[in-house]
Amino acid sequence: MSVTTQRRLPCGVELQAGGVHARVWAPACRRVDLVVEGSGKRHPLVGEPDGHYSAFIEGLGAGTQYRFLLDDDRLRADPCSRYQPDGPHGVSEVVDAWRFAWTDAGWHGIGREGQVIYEMHVGTFTPGRTWRSAADQLSYLADLGITVIEMMPVSDFPGRFGWGYDGVCLYAPCRLYGTPDDLRNFIDRAHALGIGVILDVVYNHLGPDGNYLAEFSPDYFTDKYKNDWGRAVNFEGPAAAREFFVANAGYWIDEFHFDGLRLDATQNIQDGSGEHVLQSIVTRVRAAAGGRRTYVVGESESQDSRLVRSTTEGGFGLDALWNDDFHHTAVVALTGRRQAYYHDYKG
């Protein structure tokens, strides 16, 4: 049987004619098998010279649940799983990322000027705490004059509640809020009302619980740099480690039609490579959007102007920065509190 291995993403399990193609970067492992949940059937993956393991597996399709067996002794979720129905410690599920019937072909994205941005935490926005229930309130936001929703991080995390900043399954929309197609439906309905949607993403660290990346390769992380929330992500190491994060940025734009990203705490995204990873992320976002306009905003504790300078001026090409100086000054003025990072602000 002739099988094409053309993929949308470098890694993960993707549908192809007659089955799925599985690929994972696991140079720390001597053997990797894909194990089908329920039947327990093992499918050995073939090693590649650069530490990837891959195989085409006939007969598997959308809805198949699986995990990777590492070195015959531990089952782990797919690091690039598109859905974790039971959370990060459970099985991964094969997703048909192209079955959703989009209606936003006439949507051209969002520009920089004149936007009214609403920051949304899906888990607290409605009593239903889901993308479906949030979508039912979009007309309310449109009536308020909201033009862009900045959705707080949705990468899956353990437990029942969280702000999203300790995500560990970066490609899997959080199962607490619904399915991947529920998220697509939310964005499609927002676009129908003239509302753009950008996603808050966390590339400066991973959460402490359910983070199994180092078992696939310790090179995902580095001790070269200090980090406020754990081990620093290694953007200077093997290309596959860096690409895991850069590809994730494009994934949200391509498969979910997000209109851009908000990059969390960029002061902890440290990279001495020839091209800074923030520049690579912006480039990938623009490419993934095709002809749609995108909006990439960064958070920087030091208000680093390199983020918004053009690449020809030595910058990274983002569209905007969160104005944390104004925010912190306003908080001190309104509350009188000067603890922690408010200490240097007088109000």
mmCIF file of C-alpha atoms in Angstrom:
data_model
loop_
_atom_site.group_PDB
_atom_site.id
_atom_site.type_symbol
_atom_site.label_atom_id
_atom_site.label_comp_id
_atom_site.label_asym_id
_atom_site.label_seq_id
_atom_site.Cartn_x
_atom_site.Cartn_y
_atom_site.Cartn_z
ATOM 1 C CA MET A 1 0.000 0.000 0.000
ATOM 2 C CA SER A 2 1.364 3.405 -0.985
ATOM 3 C CA VAL A 3 1.179 5.825 1.907
ATOM 4 C CA THR A 4 1.950 9.528 1.880
ATOM 5 C CA THR A 5 3.669 10.892 4.951
ATOM 6 C CA GLN A 6 3.019 14.535 4.210
ATOM 7 C CA ARG A 7 2.137 16.079 7.553
ATOM 8 C CA ARG A 8 0.620 19.312 8.871
ATOM 9 C CA LEU A 9 2.805 19.280 11.995
ATOM 10 C CA PRO A 10 6.254 17.776 12.566
ATOM 11 C CA CYS A 11 4.980 15.494 15.326
ATOM 12 C CA GLY A 12 1.766 14.003 16.674
ATOM 13 C CA VAL A 13 -0.706 11.493 15.251
ATOM 14 C CA GLU A 14 -2.400 12.687 12.064
ATOM 15 C CA LEU A 15 -5.090 11.170 9.880
ATOM 16 C CA GLN A 16 -4.092 9.882 6.467
ATOM 17 C CA ALA A 17 -5.827 7.699 3.898
ATOM 18 C CA GLY A 18 -6.361 4.274 5.423
ATOM 19 C CA GLY A 19 -4.958 5.044 8.849
ATOM 20 C CA VAL A 20 -2.798 7.462 10.795
ATOM 21 C CA HIS A 21 0.798 8.614 10.730
ATOM 22 C CA ALA A 22 2.439 8.822 14.153
ATOM 23 C CA ARG A 23 5.634 10.737 14.866
ATOM 24 C CA VAL A 24 7.301 11.774 18.100
ATOM 25 C CA TRP A 25 10.681 13.237 19.024
ATOM 26 C CA ALA A 26 12.111 11.019 21.764
ATOM 27 C CA PRO A 27 15.927 10.848 21.568
ATOM 28 C CA ALA A 28 16.072 9.868 25.245
ATOM 29 C CA CYS A 29 14.278 6.592 24.458
ATOM 30 C CA ARG A 30 15.618 3.363 22.983
ATOM 31 C CA ARG A 31 12.146 2.226 21.869
ATOM 32 C CA VAL A 32 8.744 3.854 21.378
ATOM 33 C CA ASP A 33 5.462 2.041 20.720
ATOM 34 C CA LEU A 34 2.002 3.450 20.105
ATOM 35 C CA VAL A 35 -0.433 1.533 22.319
ATOM 36 C CA VAL A 36 -4.131 1.594 21.423
ATOM 37 C CA GLU A 37 -6.399 2.093 24.424
ATOM 38 C CA GLY A 38 -8.869 -0.731 24.977
ATOM 39 C CA SER A 39 -7.274 -3.395 22.785
ATOM 40 C CA GLY A 40 -3.795 -2.802 24.174
ATOM 41 C CA LYS A 41 -2.343 -3.452 20.736
ATOM 42 C CA ARG A 42 1.211 -2.201 20.350
ATOM 43 C CA HIS A 43 2.512 -0.612 17.186
ATOM 44 C CA PRO A 44 6.307 -0.132 17.198
ATOM 45 C CA LEU A 45 7.581 3.139 15.767
ATOM 46 C CA VAL A 46 10.725 3.207 13.653
ATOM 47 C CA GLY A 47 13.682 5.279 14.799
ATOM 48 C CA GLU A 48 15.027 8.109 12.648
ATOM 49 C CA PRO A 49 18.623 9.415 12.781
ATOM 50 C CA ASP A 50 17.666 12.663 14.546
ATOM 51 C CA GLY A 51 15.811 11.076 17.459
ATOM 52 C CA HIS A 52 12.332 10.979 15.959
ATOM 53 C CA TYR A 53 10.252 7.802 15.889
ATOM 54 C CA SER A 54 7.501 7.343 13.323
ATOM 55 C CA ALA A 55 5.205 4.875 11.567
ATOM 56 C CA PHE A 56 2.092 4.671 9.426
ATOM 57 C CA ILE A 57 -0.536 2.554 11.203
ATOM 58 C CA GLU A 58 -3.367 1.127 9.162
ATOM 59 C CA GLY A 59 -6.928 0.974 10.410
ATOM 60 C CA LEU A 60 -6.782 3.664 13.087
ATOM 61 C CA GLY A 61 -8.906 6.776 12.706
ATOM 62 C CA ALA A 62 -10.498 9.775 14.393
ATOM 63 C CA GLY A 63 -11.539 8.965 17.937
ATOM 64 C CA THR A 64 -8.832 6.336 18.445
ATOM 65 C CA GLN A 65 -7.368 6.700 21.911
ATOM 66 C CA TYR A 66 -3.719 5.878 22.463
ATOM 67 C CA ARG A 67 -0.557 6.531 24.429
ATOM 68 C CA PHE A 68 3.137 6.146 23.752
ATOM 69 C CA LEU A 69 4.983 3.345 25.553
ATOM 70 C CA LEU A 70 8.523 4.497 26.288
ATOM 71 C CA ASP A 71 11.222 1.839 26.634
ATOM 72 C CA ASP A 72 8.654 -0.839 27.506
ATOM 73 C CA ASP A 73 8.048 0.553 30.995
ATOM 74 C CA ARG A 74 5.903 3.732 31.031
ATOM 75 C CA LEU A 75 2.870 4.985 29.147
ATOM 76 C CA ARG A 76 2.755 8.692 28.347
ATOM 77 C CA ALA A 77 0.437 11.041 26.480
ATOM 78 C CA ASP A 78 1.531 12.252 23.066
ATOM 79 C CA PRO A 79 3.410 15.568 23.573
ATOM 80 C CA CYS A 80 1.641 16.864 20.430
ATOM 81 C CA SER A 81 -1.763 15.383 21.246
ATOM 82 C CA ARG A 82 -4.591 17.448 19.806
ATOM 83 C CA TYR A 83 -7.010 16.282 22.529
ATOM 84 C CA GLN A 84 -6.701 14.807 26.027
ATOM 85 C CA PRO A 85 -10.235 13.690 26.999
ATOM 86 C CA ASP A 86 -9.154 12.729 30.535
ATOM 87 C CA GLY A 87 -6.442 15.321 31.032
ATOM 88 C CA PRO A 88 -2.634 15.239 30.769
ATOM 89 C CA HIS A 89 -2.198 12.003 32.726
ATOM 90 C CA GLY A 90 -4.633 10.102 30.501
ATOM 91 C CA VAL A 91 -4.954 8.909 26.937
ATOM 92 C CA SER A 92 -4.515 10.991 23.815
ATOM 93 C CA GLU A 93 -7.195 10.990 21.118
ATOM 94 C CA VAL A 94 -6.828 11.189 17.340
ATOM 95 C CA VAL A 95 -8.636 14.275 16.031
ATOM 96 C CA ASP A 96 -9.920 15.026 12.550
ATOM 97 C CA ALA A 97 -8.819 18.638 12.413
ATOM 98 C CA TRP A 98 -10.500 19.235 9.041
ATOM 99 C CA ARG A 99 -14.056 17.996 9.469
ATOM 100 C CA PHE A 100 -15.364 21.233 11.001
ATOM 101 C CA ALA A 101 -17.473 23.240 8.532
ATOM 102 C CA TRP A 102 -16.051 26.758 8.779
ATOM 103 C CA THR A 103 -18.230 29.654 7.616
ATOM 104 C CA ASP A 104 -15.632 32.443 7.960
ATOM 105 C CA ALA A 105 -14.156 32.405 4.450
ATOM 106 C CA GLY A 106 -14.947 36.116 4.168
ATOM 107 C CA TRP A 107 -13.117 36.984 7.398
ATOM 108 C CA HIS A 108 -9.884 38.886 6.751
ATOM 109 C CA GLY A 109 -8.472 39.125 10.271
ATOM 110 C CA ILE A 110 -7.824 42.116 12.502
ATOM 111 C CA GLY A 111 -5.605 45.184 12.313
ATOM 112 C CA ARG A 112 -3.769 47.134 14.997
ATOM 113 C CA GLU A 113 -5.863 50.277 15.206
ATOM 114 C CA GLY A 114 -9.147 50.947 16.975
ATOM 115 C CA GLN A 115 -9.596 47.586 18.688
ATOM 116 C CA VAL A 116 -11.521 47.113 21.934
ATOM 117 C CA ILE A 117 -10.077 43.993 23.557
ATOM 118 C CA TYR A 118 -11.865 41.833 26.115
ATOM 119 C CA GLU A 119 -9.760 39.354 28.100
ATOM 120 C CA MET A 120 -11.763 36.150 28.593
ATOM 121 C CA HIS A 121 -11.255 33.223 30.933
ATOM 122 C CA VAL A 122 -13.589 30.613 29.477
ATOM 123 C CA GLY A 123 -13.945 28.763 32.781
ATOM 124 C CA THR A 124 -15.436 31.781 34.555
ATOM 125 C CA PHE A 125 -17.103 33.696 31.717
ATOM 126 C CA THR A 126 -20.415 31.798 31.959
ATOM 127 C CA PRO A 127 -22.000 29.433 34.499
ATOM 128 C CA GLY A 128 -21.609 26.681 31.899
ATOM 129 C CA ARG A 129 -17.816 27.187 31.817
ATOM 130 C CA THR A 130 -17.536 25.929 28.229
ATOM 131 C CA TRP A 131 -16.829 27.245 24.753
ATOM 132 C CA ARG A 132 -20.399 26.396 23.777
ATOM 133 C CA SER A 133 -21.931 28.458 26.574
ATOM 134 C CA ALA A 134 -19.454 31.284 25.942
ATOM 135 C CA ALA A 135 -20.367 31.306 22.244
ATOM 136 C CA ASP A 136 -23.998 31.907 23.196
ATOM 137 C CA GLN A 137 -22.935 35.191 24.859
ATOM 138 C CA LEU A 138 -20.912 36.568 21.955
ATOM 139 C CA SER A 139 -23.711 38.845 20.780
ATOM 140 C CA TYR A 140 -23.651 40.476 24.231
ATOM 141 C CA LEU A 141 -19.959 41.306 23.772
ATOM 142 C CA ALA A 142 -20.633 42.606 20.265
ATOM 143 C CA ASP A 143 -23.353 44.892 21.641
ATOM 144 C CA LEU A 144 -20.842 46.247 24.179
ATOM 145 C CA GLY A 145 -18.528 47.231 21.329
ATOM 146 C CA ILE A 146 -15.923 44.510 21.857
ATOM 147 C CA THR A 147 -13.948 43.913 18.660
ATOM 148 C CA VAL A 148 -11.333 41.400 19.866
ATOM 149 C CA ILE A 149 -11.403 38.662 22.492
ATOM 150 C CA GLU A 150 -8.089 37.774 24.097
ATOM 151 C CA MET A 151 -8.684 34.222 25.313
ATOM 152 C CA MET A 152 -6.617 33.201 28.324
ATOM 153 C CA PRO A 153 -4.469 30.072 27.840
ATOM 154 C CA VAL A 154 -6.312 26.890 26.891
ATOM 155 C CA SER A 155 -3.544 24.263 26.728
ATOM 156 C CA ASP A 156 -4.635 21.359 28.891
ATOM 157 C CA PHE A 157 -3.589 21.116 32.531
ATOM 158 C CA PRO A 158 -4.348 18.687 35.396
ATOM 159 C CA GLY A 159 -7.204 19.253 37.802
ATOM 160 C CA ARG A 160 -10.540 21.008 37.429
ATOM 161 C CA PHE A 161 -9.677 24.691 37.761
ATOM 162 C CA GLY A 162 -6.871 26.948 36.579
ATOM 163 C CA TRP A 163 -6.068 30.233 34.884
ATOM 164 C CA GLY A 164 -4.215 28.341 32.165
ATOM 165 C CA TYR A 165 -0.670 29.434 32.954
ATOM 166 C CA ASP A 166 0.461 25.961 34.045
ATOM 167 C CA GLY A 167 -0.493 24.165 30.848
ATOM 168 C CA VAL A 168 1.453 21.028 29.934
ATOM 169 C CA CYS A 169 -0.272 19.641 26.817
ATOM 170 C CA LEU A 170 0.401 22.596 24.557
ATOM 171 C CA TYR A 171 -1.457 21.281 21.504
ATOM 172 C CA ALA A 172 -4.549 19.995 23.328
ATOM 173 C CA PRO A 173 -7.377 22.483 23.983
ATOM 174 C CA CYS A 174 -8.452 22.007 27.590
ATOM 175 C CA ARG A 175 -11.067 19.254 27.872
ATOM 176 C CA LEU A 176 -12.782 21.133 30.732
ATOM 177 C CA TYR A 177 -14.118 23.662 28.216
ATOM 178 C CA GLY A 178 -15.234 21.171 25.556
ATOM 179 C CA THR A 179 -13.837 19.546 22.437
ATOM 180 C CA PRO A 180 -11.498 21.035 19.829
ATOM 181 C CA ASP A 181 -14.489 21.505 17.517
ATOM 182 C CA ASP A 182 -16.296 23.405 20.282
ATOM 183 C CA LEU A 183 -13.393 25.852 20.262
ATOM 184 C CA ARG A 184 -13.577 26.096 16.475
ATOM 185 C CA ASN A 185 -17.307 26.787 16.721
ATOM 186 C CA PHE A 186 -16.654 29.605 19.216
ATOM 187 C CA ILE A 187 -14.169 31.298 16.881
ATOM 188 C CA ASP A 188 -16.369 30.783 13.819
ATOM 189 C CA ARG A 189 -19.332 32.406 15.579
ATOM 190 C CA ALA A 190 -17.150 35.268 16.829
ATOM 191 C CA HIS A 191 -15.992 35.991 13.295
ATOM 192 C CA ALA A 192 -19.602 35.968 12.092
ATOM 193 C CA LEU A 193 -20.257 38.815 14.539
ATOM 194 C CA GLY A 194 -17.177 40.759 13.471
ATOM 195 C CA ILE A 195 -15.160 39.834 16.567
ATOM 196 C CA GLY A 196 -11.552 38.685 16.295
ATOM 197 C CA VAL A 197 -10.058 36.163 18.720
ATOM 198 C CA ILE A 198 -6.431 36.017 19.823
ATOM 199 C CA LEU A 199 -4.974 33.390 22.152
ATOM 200 C CA ASP A 200 -2.794 33.878 25.209
ATOM 201 C CA VAL A 201 0.047 31.342 24.948
ATOM 202 C CA VAL A 202 2.708 30.395 27.487
ATOM 203 C CA TYR A 203 6.083 29.487 26.015
ATOM 204 C CA ASN A 204 8.261 30.569 28.941
ATOM 205 C CA HIS A 205 7.641 27.449 31.063
ATOM 206 C CA LEU A 206 5.433 24.401 31.487
ATOM 207 C CA GLY A 207 3.422 23.532 34.565
ATOM 208 C CA PRO A 208 4.874 21.242 37.257
ATOM 209 C CA ASP A 209 2.183 18.535 37.121
ATOM 210 C CA GLY A 210 1.777 16.383 34.016
ATOM 211 C CA ASN A 211 4.863 17.749 32.272
ATOM 212 C CA TYR A 212 6.497 14.649 30.782
ATOM 213 C CA LEU A 213 8.529 16.316 28.030
ATOM 214 C CA ALA A 214 11.887 15.601 29.683
ATOM 215 C CA GLU A 215 11.169 11.857 29.521
ATOM 216 C CA PHE A 216 11.132 12.179 25.734
ATOM 217 C CA SER A 217 14.187 14.450 25.734
ATOM 218 C CA PRO A 218 15.883 16.443 28.513
ATOM 219 C CA ASP A 219 16.916 18.920 25.800
ATOM 220 C CA TYR A 220 13.483 20.551 25.913
ATOM 221 C CA PHE A 221 14.815 22.420 28.964
ATOM 222 C CA THR A 222 18.008 24.158 30.009
ATOM 223 C CA ASP A 223 19.708 25.320 33.197
ATOM 224 C CA LYS A 224 21.596 28.030 31.311
ATOM 225 C CA TYR A 225 18.960 30.632 32.163
ATOM 226 C CA LYS A 226 17.022 31.373 35.318
ATOM 227 C CA ASN A 227 13.258 31.229 35.140
ATOM 228 C CA ASP A 228 10.634 32.505 37.555
ATOM 229 C CA TRP A 229 8.459 29.378 37.312
ATOM 230 C CA GLY A 230 10.764 26.379 36.964
ATOM 231 C CA ARG A 231 13.269 25.171 34.391
ATOM 232 C CA ALA A 232 13.767 27.412 31.378
ATOM 233 C CA VAL A 233 12.691 26.221 27.954
ATOM 234 C CA ASN A 234 15.648 25.456 25.675
ATOM 235 C CA PHE A 235 15.257 27.505 22.512
ATOM 236 C CA GLU A 236 18.971 27.222 21.668
ATOM 237 C CA GLY A 237 19.229 23.452 21.618
ATOM 238 C CA PRO A 238 18.195 20.831 19.078
ATOM 239 C CA ALA A 239 16.021 22.138 16.261
ATOM 240 C CA ALA A 240 13.219 19.735 17.197
ATOM 241 C CA ALA A 241 12.920 21.202 20.699
ATOM 242 C CA ARG A 242 12.646 24.745 19.361
ATOM 243 C CA GLU A 243 10.265 23.698 16.580
ATOM 244 C CA PHE A 244 7.896 22.137 19.131
ATOM 245 C CA PHE A 245 7.034 25.651 20.326
ATOM 246 C CA VAL A 246 7.283 27.532 17.026
ATOM 247 C CA ALA A 247 5.020 24.993 15.307
ATOM 248 C CA ASN A 248 2.544 25.358 18.152
ATOM 249 C CA ALA A 249 2.185 29.066 17.379
ATOM 250 C CA GLY A 250 1.279 28.334 13.781
ATOM 251 C CA TYR A 251 -1.008 25.466 14.786
ATOM 252 C CA TRP A 252 -3.467 27.705 16.620
ATOM 253 C CA ILE A 253 -3.684 30.073 13.655
ATOM 254 C CA ASP A 254 -3.974 27.344 11.027
ATOM 255 C CA GLU A 255 -6.261 24.755 12.606
ATOM 256 C CA PHE A 256 -8.401 27.038 14.803
ATOM 257 C CA HIS A 257 -8.434 30.318 12.839
ATOM 258 C CA PHE A 258 -7.208 32.378 15.787
ATOM 259 C CA ASP A 259 -6.382 35.920 14.697
ATOM 260 C CA GLY A 260 -3.148 36.186 16.624
ATOM 261 C CA LEU A 261 -1.400 35.490 19.901
ATOM 262 C CA ARG A 262 -0.598 37.161 23.186
ATOM 263 C CA LEU A 263 2.850 35.964 24.312
ATOM 264 C CA ASP A 264 3.065 35.592 28.076
ATOM 265 C CA ALA A 265 6.024 36.885 30.117
ATOM 266 C CA THR A 266 8.490 37.211 27.259
ATOM 267 C CA GLN A 267 11.254 38.275 29.657
ATOM 268 C CA ASN A 268 11.503 34.566 30.479
ATOM 269 C CA ILE A 269 11.729 33.513 26.827
ATOM 270 C CA GLN A 270 15.512 33.639 26.567
ATOM 271 C CA ASP A 271 17.347 32.806 23.375
ATOM 272 C CA GLY A 272 20.849 33.571 22.129
ATOM 273 C CA SER A 273 20.336 31.995 18.708
ATOM 274 C CA GLY A 274 21.014 33.877 15.496
ATOM 275 C CA GLU A 275 17.275 34.451 15.087
ATOM 276 C CA HIS A 276 15.445 34.963 18.361
ATOM 277 C CA VAL A 277 12.582 32.527 18.833
ATOM 278 C CA LEU A 278 10.120 35.406 19.241
ATOM 279 C CA GLN A 279 10.928 36.527 15.708
ATOM 280 C CA SER A 280 10.478 32.941 14.506
ATOM 281 C CA ILE A 281 7.091 32.749 16.220
ATOM 282 C CA VAL A 282 5.876 35.970 14.603
ATOM 283 C CA THR A 283 7.047 34.754 11.192
ATOM 284 C CA ARG A 284 5.234 31.434 11.663
ATOM 285 C CA VAL A 285 2.018 33.153 12.741
ATOM 286 C CA ARG A 286 2.002 35.391 9.662
ATOM 287 C CA ALA A 287 2.681 32.427 7.368
ATOM 288 C CA ALA A 288 -0.004 30.242 8.960
ATOM 289 C CA ALA A 289 -2.615 32.967 8.506
ATOM 290 C CA GLY A 290 -2.149 33.135 4.750
ATOM 291 C CA GLY A 291 -3.792 36.364 3.634
ATOM 292 C CA ARG A 292 -5.521 37.064 6.955
ATOM 293 C CA ARG A 293 -4.292 39.966 9.082
ATOM 294 C CA THR A 294 -2.899 38.840 12.423
ATOM 295 C CA TYR A 295 -2.158 40.581 15.702
ATOM 296 C CA VAL A 296 0.705 39.480 17.964
ATOM 297 C CA VAL A 297 1.099 41.218 21.310
ATOM 298 C CA GLY A 298 3.713 40.525 23.962
ATOM 299 C CA GLU A 299 3.946 40.889 27.706
ATOM 300 C CA SER A 300 7.344 42.141 28.844
ATOM 301 C CA GLU A 301 8.046 43.074 32.448
ATOM 302 C CA SER A 302 10.833 45.404 31.310
ATOM 303 C CA GLN A 303 8.770 46.842 28.427
ATOM 304 C CA ASP A 304 11.518 45.701 26.036
ATOM 305 C CA SER A 305 11.101 47.759 22.872
ATOM 306 C CA ARG A 306 12.869 45.135 20.745
ATOM 307 C CA LEU A 307 9.619 43.212 20.676
ATOM 308 C CA VAL A 308 7.847 45.852 18.613
ATOM 309 C CA ARG A 309 10.768 47.055 16.509
ATOM 310 C CA SER A 310 10.935 45.714 12.980
ATOM 311 C CA THR A 311 13.394 42.960 12.159
ATOM 312 C CA THR A 312 15.349 45.404 9.987
ATOM 313 C CA GLU A 313 15.832 47.532 13.121
ATOM 314 C CA GLY A 314 17.003 44.585 15.211
ATOM 315 C CA GLY A 315 13.583 43.804 16.654
ATOM 316 C CA PHE A 316 11.214 40.851 16.633
ATOM 317 C CA GLY A 317 8.270 42.314 14.705
ATOM 318 C CA LEU A 318 5.408 42.052 17.205
ATOM 319 C CA ASP A 319 2.467 44.410 16.791
ATOM 320 C CA ALA A 320 2.178 45.675 20.371
ATOM 321 C CA LEU A 321 3.156 45.313 24.024
ATOM 322 C CA TRP A 322 0.972 45.096 27.067
ATOM 323 C CA ASN A 323 1.496 48.372 28.927
ATOM 324 C CA ASP A 324 2.399 46.876 32.294
ATOM 325 C CA ASP A 325 3.839 50.159 33.579
ATOM 326 C CA PHE A 326 0.416 51.773 33.237
ATOM 327 C CA HIS A 327 -1.335 48.742 34.708
ATOM 328 C CA HIS A 328 0.917 48.537 37.764
ATOM 329 C CA THR A 329 0.747 52.289 38.367
ATOM 330 C CA ALA A 330 -3.046 52.198 38.140
ATOM 331 C CA VAL A 331 -3.301 49.272 40.583
ATOM 332 C CA VAL A 332 -1.171 51.099 43.147
ATOM 333 C CA ALA A 333 -3.154 54.314 42.671
ATOM 334 C CA LEU A 334 -6.504 52.558 43.053
ATOM 335 C CA THR A 335 -5.675 50.069 45.824
ATOM 336 C CA GLY A 336 -2.635 51.428 47.643
ATOM 337 C CA ARG A 337 -1.002 47.976 47.428
ATOM 338 C CA ARG A 338 2.730 47.941 46.597
ATOM 339 C CA GLN A 339 3.651 44.324 47.255
ATOM 340 C CA ALA A 340 5.710 42.099 44.950
ATOM 341 C CA TYR A 341 6.167 43.546 41.458
ATOM 342 C CA TYR A 342 4.154 46.658 42.398
ATOM 343 C CA HIS A 343 6.951 47.692 44.786
ATOM 344 C CA ASP A 344 8.611 50.136 42.366
ATOM 345 C CA TYR A 345 5.385 51.935 41.434
ATOM 346 C CA LYS A 346 4.037 54.953 43.313
ATOM 347 C CA GLY A 347 0.646 55.335 41.657
#
